[in-house]
Coordinates of C-alpha atoms in Angstrom, one line a residue:
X3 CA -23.7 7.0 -7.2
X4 CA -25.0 4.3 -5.4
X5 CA -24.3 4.1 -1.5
X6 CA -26.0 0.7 0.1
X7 CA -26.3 0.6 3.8
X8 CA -26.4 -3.5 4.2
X9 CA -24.2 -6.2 2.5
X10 CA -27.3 -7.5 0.7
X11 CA -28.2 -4.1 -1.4
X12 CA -24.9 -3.7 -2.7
X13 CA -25.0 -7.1 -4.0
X14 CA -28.2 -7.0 -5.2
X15 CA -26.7 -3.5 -7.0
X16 CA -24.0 -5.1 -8.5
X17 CA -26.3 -7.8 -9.7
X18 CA -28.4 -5.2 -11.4
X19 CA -25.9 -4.1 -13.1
X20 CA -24.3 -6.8 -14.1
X21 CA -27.5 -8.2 -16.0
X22 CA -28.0 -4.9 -17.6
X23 CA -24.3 -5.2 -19.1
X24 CA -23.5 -1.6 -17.2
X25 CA -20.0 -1.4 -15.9
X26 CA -19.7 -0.4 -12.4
X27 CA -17.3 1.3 -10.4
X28 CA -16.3 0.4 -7.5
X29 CA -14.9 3.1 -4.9
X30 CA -14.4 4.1 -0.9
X31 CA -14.1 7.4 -0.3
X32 CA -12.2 7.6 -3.7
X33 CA -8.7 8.7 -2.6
X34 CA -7.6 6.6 -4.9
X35 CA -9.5 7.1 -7.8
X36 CA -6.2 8.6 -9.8
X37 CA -4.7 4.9 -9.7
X38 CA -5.2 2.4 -12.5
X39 CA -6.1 2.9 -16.3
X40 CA -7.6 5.8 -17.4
X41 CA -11.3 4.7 -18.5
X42 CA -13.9 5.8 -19.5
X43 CA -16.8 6.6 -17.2
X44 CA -18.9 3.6 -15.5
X45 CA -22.3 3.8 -16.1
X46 CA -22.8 3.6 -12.1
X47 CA -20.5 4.0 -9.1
X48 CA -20.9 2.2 -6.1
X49 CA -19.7 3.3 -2.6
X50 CA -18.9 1.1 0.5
X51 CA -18.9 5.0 2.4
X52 CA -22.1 4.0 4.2
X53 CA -21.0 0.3 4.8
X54 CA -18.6 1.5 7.6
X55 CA -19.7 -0.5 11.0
X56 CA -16.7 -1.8 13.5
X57 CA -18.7 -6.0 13.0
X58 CA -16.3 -7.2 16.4
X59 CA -13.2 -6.9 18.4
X60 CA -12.0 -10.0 20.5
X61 CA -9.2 -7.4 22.5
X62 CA -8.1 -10.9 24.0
X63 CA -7.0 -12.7 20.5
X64 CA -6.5 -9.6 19.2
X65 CA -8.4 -9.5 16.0
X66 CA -11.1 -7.2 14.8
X67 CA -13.7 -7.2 11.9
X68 CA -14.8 -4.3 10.1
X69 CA -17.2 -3.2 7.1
X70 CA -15.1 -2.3 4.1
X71 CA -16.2 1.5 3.9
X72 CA -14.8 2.2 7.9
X73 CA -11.9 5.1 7.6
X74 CA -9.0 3.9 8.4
X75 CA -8.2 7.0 11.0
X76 CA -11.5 6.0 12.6
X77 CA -10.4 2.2 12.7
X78 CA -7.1 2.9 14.2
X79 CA -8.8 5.2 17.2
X80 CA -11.3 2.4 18.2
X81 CA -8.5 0.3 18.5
X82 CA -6.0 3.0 20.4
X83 CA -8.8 3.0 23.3
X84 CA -7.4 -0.5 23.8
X85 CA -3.8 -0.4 23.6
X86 CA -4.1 -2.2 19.8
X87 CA -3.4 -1.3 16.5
X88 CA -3.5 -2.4 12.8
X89 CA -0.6 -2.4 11.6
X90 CA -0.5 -0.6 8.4
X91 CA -0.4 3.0 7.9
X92 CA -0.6 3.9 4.0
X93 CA -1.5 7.6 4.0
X94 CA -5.1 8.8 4.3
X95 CA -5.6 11.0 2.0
X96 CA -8.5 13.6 3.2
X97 CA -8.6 12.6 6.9
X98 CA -11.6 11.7 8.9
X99 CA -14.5 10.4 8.1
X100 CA -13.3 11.3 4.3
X101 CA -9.9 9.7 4.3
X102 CA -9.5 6.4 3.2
X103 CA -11.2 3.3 3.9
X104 CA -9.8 -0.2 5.1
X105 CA -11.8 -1.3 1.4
X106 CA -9.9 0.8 -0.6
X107 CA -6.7 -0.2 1.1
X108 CA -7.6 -3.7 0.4
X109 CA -8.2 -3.4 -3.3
X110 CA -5.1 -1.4 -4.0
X111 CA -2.9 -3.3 -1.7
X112 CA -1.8 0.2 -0.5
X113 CA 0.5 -0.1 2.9
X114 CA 3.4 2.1 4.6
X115 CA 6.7 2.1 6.4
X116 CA 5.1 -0.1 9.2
X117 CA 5.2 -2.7 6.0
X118 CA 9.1 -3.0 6.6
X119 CA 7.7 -5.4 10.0
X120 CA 4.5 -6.6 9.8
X121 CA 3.7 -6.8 5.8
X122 CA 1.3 -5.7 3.5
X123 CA -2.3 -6.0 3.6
X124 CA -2.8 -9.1 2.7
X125 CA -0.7 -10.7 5.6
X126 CA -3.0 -8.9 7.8
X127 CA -6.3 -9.9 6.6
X128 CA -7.6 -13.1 8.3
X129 CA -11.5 -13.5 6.4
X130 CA -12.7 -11.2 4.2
X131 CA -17.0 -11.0 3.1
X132 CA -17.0 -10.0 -0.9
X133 CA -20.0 -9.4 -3.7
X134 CA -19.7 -10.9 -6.9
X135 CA -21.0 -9.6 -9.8
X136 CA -23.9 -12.3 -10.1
X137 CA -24.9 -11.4 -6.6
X138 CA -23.5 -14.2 -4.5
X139 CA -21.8 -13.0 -1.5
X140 CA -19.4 -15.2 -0.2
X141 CA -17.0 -15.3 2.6
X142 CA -13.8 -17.0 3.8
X143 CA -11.0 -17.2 6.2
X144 CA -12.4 -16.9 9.9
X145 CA -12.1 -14.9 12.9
X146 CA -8.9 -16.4 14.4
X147 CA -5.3 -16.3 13.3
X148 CA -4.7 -20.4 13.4
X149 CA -7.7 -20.8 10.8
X150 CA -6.1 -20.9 7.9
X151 CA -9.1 -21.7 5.3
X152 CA -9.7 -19.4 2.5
X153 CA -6.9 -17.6 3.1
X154 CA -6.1 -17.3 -0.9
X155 CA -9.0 -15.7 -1.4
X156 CA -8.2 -12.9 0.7
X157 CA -5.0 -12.4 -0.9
X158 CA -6.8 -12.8 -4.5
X159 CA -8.8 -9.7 -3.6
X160 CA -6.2 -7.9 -1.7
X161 CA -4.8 -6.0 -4.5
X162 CA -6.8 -6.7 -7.4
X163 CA -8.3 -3.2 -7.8
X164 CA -11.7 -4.3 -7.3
X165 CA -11.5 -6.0 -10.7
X166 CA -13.3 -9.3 -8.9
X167 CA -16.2 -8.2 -6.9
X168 CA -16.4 -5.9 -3.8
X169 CA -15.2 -6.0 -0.6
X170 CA -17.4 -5.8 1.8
X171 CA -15.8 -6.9 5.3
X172 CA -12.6 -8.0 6.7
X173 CA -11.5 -9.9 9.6
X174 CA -7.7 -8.3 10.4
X175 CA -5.1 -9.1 12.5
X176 CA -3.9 -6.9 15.1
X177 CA -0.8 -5.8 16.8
X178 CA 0.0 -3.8 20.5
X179 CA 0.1 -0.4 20.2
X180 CA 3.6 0.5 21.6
X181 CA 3.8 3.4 24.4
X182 CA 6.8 5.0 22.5
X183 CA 8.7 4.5 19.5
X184 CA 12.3 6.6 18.6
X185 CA 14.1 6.6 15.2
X186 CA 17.6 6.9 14.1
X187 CA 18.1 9.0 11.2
X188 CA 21.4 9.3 9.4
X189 CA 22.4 11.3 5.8
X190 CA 24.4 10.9 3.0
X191 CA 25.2 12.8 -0.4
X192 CA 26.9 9.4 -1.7
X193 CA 24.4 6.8 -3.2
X194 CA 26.7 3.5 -3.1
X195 CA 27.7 4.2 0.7
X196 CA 23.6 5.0 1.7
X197 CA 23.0 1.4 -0.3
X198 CA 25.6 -0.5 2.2
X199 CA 24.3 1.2 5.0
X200 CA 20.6 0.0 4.1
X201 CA 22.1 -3.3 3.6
X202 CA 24.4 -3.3 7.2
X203 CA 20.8 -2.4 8.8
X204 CA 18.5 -4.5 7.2
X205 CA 20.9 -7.5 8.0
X206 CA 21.3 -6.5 11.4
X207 CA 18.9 -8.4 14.3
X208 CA 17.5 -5.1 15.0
X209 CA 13.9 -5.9 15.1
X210 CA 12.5 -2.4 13.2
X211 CA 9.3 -1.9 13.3
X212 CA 10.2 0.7 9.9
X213 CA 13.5 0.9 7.9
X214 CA 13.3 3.6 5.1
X215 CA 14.9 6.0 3.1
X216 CA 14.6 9.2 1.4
X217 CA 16.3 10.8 -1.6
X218 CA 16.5 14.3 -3.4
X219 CA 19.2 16.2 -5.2
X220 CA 21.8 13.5 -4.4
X221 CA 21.5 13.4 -1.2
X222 CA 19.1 11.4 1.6
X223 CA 18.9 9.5 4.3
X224 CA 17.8 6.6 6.5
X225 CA 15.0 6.2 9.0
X226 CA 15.0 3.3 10.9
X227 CA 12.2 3.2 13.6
X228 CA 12.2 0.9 16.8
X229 CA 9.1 0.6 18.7
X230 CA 8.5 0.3 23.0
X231 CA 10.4 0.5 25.9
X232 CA 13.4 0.0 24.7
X233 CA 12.9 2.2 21.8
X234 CA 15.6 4.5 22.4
X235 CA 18.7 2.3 23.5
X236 CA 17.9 0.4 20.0
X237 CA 17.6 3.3 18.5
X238 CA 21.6 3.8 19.9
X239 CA 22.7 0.3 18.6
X240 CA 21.4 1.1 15.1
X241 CA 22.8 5.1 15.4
X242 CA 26.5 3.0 16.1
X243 CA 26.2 0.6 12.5
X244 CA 25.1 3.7 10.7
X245 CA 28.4 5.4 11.6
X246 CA 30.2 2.2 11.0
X247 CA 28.6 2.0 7.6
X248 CA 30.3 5.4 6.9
X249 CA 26.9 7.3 7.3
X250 CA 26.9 11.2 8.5
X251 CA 25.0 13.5 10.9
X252 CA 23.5 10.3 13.0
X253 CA 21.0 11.3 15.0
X254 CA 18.4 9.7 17.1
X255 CA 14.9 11.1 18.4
X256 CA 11.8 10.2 20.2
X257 CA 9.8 13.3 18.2
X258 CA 9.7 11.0 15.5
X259 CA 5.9 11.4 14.1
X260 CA 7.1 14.2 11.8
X261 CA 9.7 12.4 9.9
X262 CA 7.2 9.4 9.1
X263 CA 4.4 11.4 7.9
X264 CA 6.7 12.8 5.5
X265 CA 7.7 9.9 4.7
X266 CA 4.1 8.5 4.0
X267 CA 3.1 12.1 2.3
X268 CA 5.9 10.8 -0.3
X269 CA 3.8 8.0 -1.3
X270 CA 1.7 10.6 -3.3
X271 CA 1.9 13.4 -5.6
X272 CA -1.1 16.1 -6.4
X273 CA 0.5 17.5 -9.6
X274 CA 3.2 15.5 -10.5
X275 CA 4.1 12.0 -11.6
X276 CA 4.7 8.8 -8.7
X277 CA 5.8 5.5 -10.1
X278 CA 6.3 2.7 -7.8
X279 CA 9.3 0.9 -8.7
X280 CA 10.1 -2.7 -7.3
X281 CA 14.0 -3.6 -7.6
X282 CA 16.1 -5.9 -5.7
X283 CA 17.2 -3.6 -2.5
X284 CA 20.9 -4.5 -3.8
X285 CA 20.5 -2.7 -6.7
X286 CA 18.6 0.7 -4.6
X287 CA 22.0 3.1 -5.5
X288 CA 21.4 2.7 -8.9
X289 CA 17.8 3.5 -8.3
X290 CA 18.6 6.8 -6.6
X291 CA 20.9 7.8 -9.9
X292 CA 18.0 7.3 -11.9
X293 CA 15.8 9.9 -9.3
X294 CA 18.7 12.0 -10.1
X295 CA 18.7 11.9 -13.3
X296 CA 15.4 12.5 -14.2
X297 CA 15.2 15.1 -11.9
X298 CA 12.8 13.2 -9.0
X299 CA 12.7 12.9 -5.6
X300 CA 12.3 9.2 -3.5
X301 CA 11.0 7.7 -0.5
X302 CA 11.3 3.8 0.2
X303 CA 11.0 1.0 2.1
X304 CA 14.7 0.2 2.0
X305 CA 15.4 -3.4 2.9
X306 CA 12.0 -4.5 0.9
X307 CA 13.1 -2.6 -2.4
X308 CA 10.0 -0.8 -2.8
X309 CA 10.2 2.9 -3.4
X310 CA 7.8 6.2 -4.6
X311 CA 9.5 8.9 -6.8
X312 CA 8.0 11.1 -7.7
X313 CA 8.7 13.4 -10.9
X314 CA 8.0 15.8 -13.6
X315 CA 5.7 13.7 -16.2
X316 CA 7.8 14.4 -19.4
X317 CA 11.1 12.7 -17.5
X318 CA 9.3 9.6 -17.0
X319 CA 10.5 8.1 -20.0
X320 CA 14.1 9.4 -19.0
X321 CA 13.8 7.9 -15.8
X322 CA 12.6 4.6 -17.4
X323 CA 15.2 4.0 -19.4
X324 CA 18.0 5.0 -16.4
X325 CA 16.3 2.4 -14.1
X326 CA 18.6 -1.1 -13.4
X327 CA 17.9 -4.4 -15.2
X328 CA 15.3 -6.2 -12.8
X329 CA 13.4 -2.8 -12.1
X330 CA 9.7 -2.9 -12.1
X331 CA 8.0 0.4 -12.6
X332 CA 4.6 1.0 -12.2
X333 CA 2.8 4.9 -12.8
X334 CA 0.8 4.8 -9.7
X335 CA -0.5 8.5 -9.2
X336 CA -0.5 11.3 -12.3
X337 CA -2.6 13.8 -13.6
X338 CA -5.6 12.6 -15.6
X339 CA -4.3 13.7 -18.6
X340 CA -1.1 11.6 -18.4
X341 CA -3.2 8.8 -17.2
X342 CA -5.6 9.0 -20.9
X343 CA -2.5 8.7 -23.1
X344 CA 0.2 6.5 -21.1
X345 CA -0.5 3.0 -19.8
X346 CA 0.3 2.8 -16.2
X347 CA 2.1 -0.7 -16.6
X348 CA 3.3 0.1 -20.0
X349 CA 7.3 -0.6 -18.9
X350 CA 6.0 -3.8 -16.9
X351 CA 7.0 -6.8 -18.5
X352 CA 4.0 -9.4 -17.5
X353 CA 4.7 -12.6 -19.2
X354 CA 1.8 -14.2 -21.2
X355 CA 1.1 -17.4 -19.0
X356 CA 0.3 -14.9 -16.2
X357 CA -1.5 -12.6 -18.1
X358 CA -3.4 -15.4 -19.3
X359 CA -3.9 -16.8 -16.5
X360 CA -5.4 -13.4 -14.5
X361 CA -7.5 -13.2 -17.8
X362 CA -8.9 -16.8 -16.1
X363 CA -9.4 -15.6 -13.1
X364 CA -11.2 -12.4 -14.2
X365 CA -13.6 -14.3 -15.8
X366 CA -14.1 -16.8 -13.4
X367 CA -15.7 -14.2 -10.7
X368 CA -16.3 -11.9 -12.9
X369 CA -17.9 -13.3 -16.5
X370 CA -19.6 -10.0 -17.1
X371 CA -16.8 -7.6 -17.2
X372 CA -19.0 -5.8 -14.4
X373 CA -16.4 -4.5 -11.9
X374 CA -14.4 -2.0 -12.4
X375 CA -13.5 -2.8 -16.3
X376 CA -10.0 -2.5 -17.8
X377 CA -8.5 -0.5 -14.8
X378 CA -6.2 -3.0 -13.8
X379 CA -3.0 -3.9 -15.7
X380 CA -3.3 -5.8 -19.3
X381 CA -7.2 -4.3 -18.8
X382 CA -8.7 -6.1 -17.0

């Protein structure tokens, strides 16, 4: 495994490569390595670990650019120091200097409950530095949140599995760090009653920083999480629609750390299966029946109809079939085994133009097939 300390030998790496027709895989601290197709081994692994330098911080516009192998717990501390944040919080993984990287989190597209707010990764990334597989590195977007060149490029990376080139920097935007945050919580055992109450809240002018929910054995609940000084009196305001939505046991707390790292811990599985399923939030009850009925458990970003189960892997194909018409499930994390004999988008319907035309793309920064080959869905 390769580990370049400057921009210019990882290029030059990937170049090498690339003219020897060797496939490369392309990796952070690999806490995501499970995701994808199952492969076959690259011929060489390259690591942005050692690229992992804090490149500026203007505390003032509030914007920050970092290599693409910096952990993300590391990130988030530097900024803490000045009352600032990055607004995503995807889980880790290892922790410390091990845990993820804000690379990683870039090519997966991986995000949090914070997502419910601020968006996903690529809403956040302002500039981003990649390698291409001939060696060119090339940059675009800027420093400053009214620049708006290159942003498509940025978002082209930002969850393309590292299928294009390498990320090797990004300019992000940042957020205040609030002093406090609170969260009202509220159960239910009844799926069709949570569903209104997700939809009372997310219509509400609330301004949640995070509005989840959480599922097993047919019963769950809602977390929705307001952030600063205020925290807590919003915190009342949404505890009084939950009760008028005909949810039980509302309950509101400033301890509320605990409840969101669970929340994020649901967002991966060590020895089971996790699909990701996309569905209209409208049609979430029917989505917790078919957690139910294959036996899984869920956590979600309610209002953004994004959710995690996570399951035994011979119900998947039970819990396939249950899921509502306009359901998009994706295997995200499963044992290698599973991985080797089931395609992780194989109940994703991806039309031909668009297939087509990510085959385009692929080919267009990619020609050799260098980076990361067939991981990502249709295999490219």
């Amino acid at each position: 495994m390769l580990t370049p300390s400057r921009a210019e030998d990882a290029a030059a790496a990937l170049a090498a490569a690339a003219a020897d027709g060797h496939a490369v895989r392309l990796r952070g601290a690999g806490t995501k390595l499970g995701w994808g197709h199952a492969t076959d081994p690259a011929e060489l692994e390259l690591s942005v670990e050692a690229l992992d330098r804090t490149l500026e911080h203007n505390v003032g516009d509030l914007t920050a650019g970092f290599q693409a192998g910096a952990p993300l717990e590391r990130i988030q501390a530097e900024l803490a120091a000045h009352g600032q944040r990055l607004a995503l919080d995807p889980p880790l993984g290892a922790g410390g200097d091990t845990g993820a990287t804000l690379g990683g989190m870039l090519a997966t597209g991986d995000s949090g409950p914070l997502r419910h707010r601020y968006g996903a990764p690529r809403d956040l990334v302002l500039g981003i530095t990649v390698a291409l597989s001939d060696g060119t590195i090339a940059r675009s977007g800027g420093k400053v949140i009214k620049n708006v060149a290159g942003y498509d490029l940025a978002k082209l990376f930002t969850g393309s599995f590292g299928t294009l080139g390498l990320i090797l920097a990004a300019n992000l935007r940042l957020h205040p760090r609030p002093e406090r945050t609170a969260t009202a919580l509220a159960t239910c055992d009844d799926a069709t009653t949570l569903g209104a109450g997700v939809r009372a809240l997310a219509g509400a002018p609330l301004e949640l920083d995070a509005l989840d929910v959480a599922w097993r054995g047919g019963r769950g609940g809602i977390l929705a999480q307001s952030a600063g000084p205020q925290a807590e009196r919003r915190c009342a305001r949404v505890a009084e629609l939950m009760r008028e939505s005909g949810l039980e046991h509302v309950d509101v707390t400033g301890d509320d750390a605990p409840l969101w790292a669970r929340q994020r811990a649901g967002q991966r599985s060590a020895h089971r299966a996790l699909v990701r399923v996309a569905a209209p939030p409208t049609r979430l009850p029917e989505v917790l029946a078919a957690t139910d009925h294959a036996g899984g458990t869920l956590v979600g970003r309610a209002a953004l109809g994004i959710s995690y189960v996570e399951l035994d892997p011979d119900a998947l194909e039970r819990f396939y079939r249950s899921l509502p018409d306009g359901a998009v499930p994706v295997l995200q994390d499963a044992p290698a085994e599973l991985r080797r004999r089931l395609d992780p988008w194989s109940s994703t319907v991806v039309a031909e133009p668009l297939l087509e035309l990510m085959s385009r793309i692929k080919e267009r920064f990619d020609p050799t097939g260098t980076c990361n080959r067939g991981l990502f869905v249709g295999g490219l």
